Amino acid sequence: MFNIAIIGGQWGDEGKGKVVDLLSDRFDVVARFQGGPNAGHTVVVGEMTHALHHIPSGVFRPDAQIVIGNGTVLDLTKLLIELEELDEAGVKLEGRLFISDRAHVILPVMQRLDAVREGQASPSSKIGTTLRGIGPTYEAKAARWGIRMADLSDRGQLQDRLERILSGLPGREIREGGGDPGLAEEQARQAHEQWKRLERFVTDTSLLLNDWIDEGKKILFEGAQGTLLDLDHGSYPFVTSSNTMAGGICTGLGIGPSVISGVLGVYKAYATRVGSGPMPTELDDADGQRLRDRGHEYGTTTGRPRRCGWFDGVAARYTNRINRCRGICLTLLDVLDSFEEIRICRGYRIDGRELTSPTASVAEMERVEPVYESHAGWNSETTNLRRWEDLPAPAIAYLDRIGEIIGTQVNLVGVGPERTQTLVRPGSWLAEKLGT
Ligand code: IMP
């Protein structure tokens, strides 16, 4: 059995999409288990750049089956646009896209709640969400008033439930926040029409996946947001509302843990974050701007400039620990090509103590000072390199040190957006698994 998980080790945007796209030809199935249109994966295939939000990045491998699991939340308007765009780009989905009948639906009322809450929050309590209705939809799921894909087939029942929702607390909260919760009839009609267009893709994906596992098919599990945004283990409350870490795979797809053969953690060669919350290595200076410019660090979903900083080894060690990665992929190494000096944070200092792991207290995490170690840059272009052995010695030293700090070896490094700009470390766990 060879089923691996690709999990982001930072605050998202680590370049997971590229790694999934690269590896997906070794797998029969690519399955997504959490998140929704808050995600944005940019995948460059030949001349074309694609921005994906719901659909896993493995979609560009024509033989891969694509699964969107029950742990995801779906905005059907945006999903249909995404499907149309893929169709126009010649990517065929008939017979190979499977959407869980248990996935929850982001209705306009949930999106409005997201906007009302963010609008009313004080500057210090704003999460900086993507305003896609993610939080309220997961909240509705936990509070048991959510609407699942399977609920859309009966328009009458759907309208009854929506009437109760809109006349109940959620509707009241939106009205009090100055918003308009909309009409149940209109939202039921729209969701039902959209269901009709999607019905042929909707199925019991847990059953399907377990049958495929029994047949020996190989599955790639694709994480969306990063582990530091995990609802339980991230920098709460500045997190998203799902379990983004590897632990979310089982509940988000309806499979048992024993079928996951290993986790590949994806990290950027530096740190970025969008939205609010502590980020100990954030740089507000010229180096931060240089990382942003060279790394094109603007959100795929919202266009917001990302906060940038040096690689946070403390946070990375923590996410590696809770995901138990077998290997690490370090993306965007080329962004550091022109830096004379590169820093890695190996500890946090607070009140005269040095911490080797993040604390649960956001207030403390806002106060910690990074303890840096300094590394010489390599001052040369890595984008044209195609073999690990050709990397400059200081770059290899940087990768080795990151592996040492995190506790798992860097197996793969990205030096540009193309599929070919990816170098695998000879003899590593990943190289062995891939047979390269
Ligand atoms: P939400 O997921 O829209 O509720 O946003 C919650 C937090 O997660 C905010 O800080 C967002 O900026 C962040 N977030 C959500 N999705 C992504 C992503 O795909 N990449 C990076 N940050 C994200």
Short mmCIF file of N, CA and C in Angstrom, two decimals, residues 20 33 38 67 119 180 192 199 247 402-403 421:
data_model
loop_
_atom_site.label_atom_id
_atom_site.label_comp_id
_atom_site.label_asym_id
_atom_site.label_seq_id
_atom_site.Cartn_x
_atom_site.Cartn_y
_atom_site.Cartn_z
N VAL A 20 1.69 18.28 -5.14
CA VAL A 20 0.66 17.30 -5.49
C VAL A 20 0.65 17.06 -7.00
N PHE A 33 -9.62 16.61 1.82
CA PHE A 33 -10.37 16.23 3.01
C PHE A 33 -10.87 17.38 3.88
N ASN A 38 -11.66 28.94 0.58
CA ASN A 38 -10.63 29.78 1.22
C ASN A 38 -9.26 29.40 0.67
N VAL A 67 -11.29 13.25 -5.70
CA VAL A 67 -12.32 13.14 -4.66
C VAL A 67 -12.34 14.40 -3.80
N GLY A 119 -16.77 42.33 10.14
CA GLY A 119 -17.04 43.76 10.10
C GLY A 119 -17.22 44.33 11.50
N ASP A 180 -28.26 41.75 5.18
CA ASP A 180 -29.54 41.19 4.73
C ASP A 180 -29.36 39.68 4.59
N HIS A 192 -30.82 24.30 -5.15
CA HIS A 192 -31.40 23.11 -5.78
C HIS A 192 -31.02 23.05 -7.27
N GLU A 199 -25.27 16.94 -9.57
CA GLU A 199 -25.73 15.66 -9.02
C GLU A 199 -24.92 14.46 -9.51
N GLY A 247 -4.14 14.52 10.80
CA GLY A 247 -5.22 13.90 11.56
C GLY A 247 -6.59 14.12 10.96
N ILE A 402 17.89 22.99 8.15
CA ILE A 402 16.44 23.03 8.36
C ILE A 402 15.94 21.64 8.74
N GLY A 403 16.42 20.62 8.04
CA GLY A 403 16.03 19.25 8.36
C GLY A 403 16.40 18.89 9.79
N GLN A 421 11.09 22.14 -12.19
CA GLN A 421 11.97 22.87 -11.25
C GLN A 421 11.87 22.29 -9.84
#
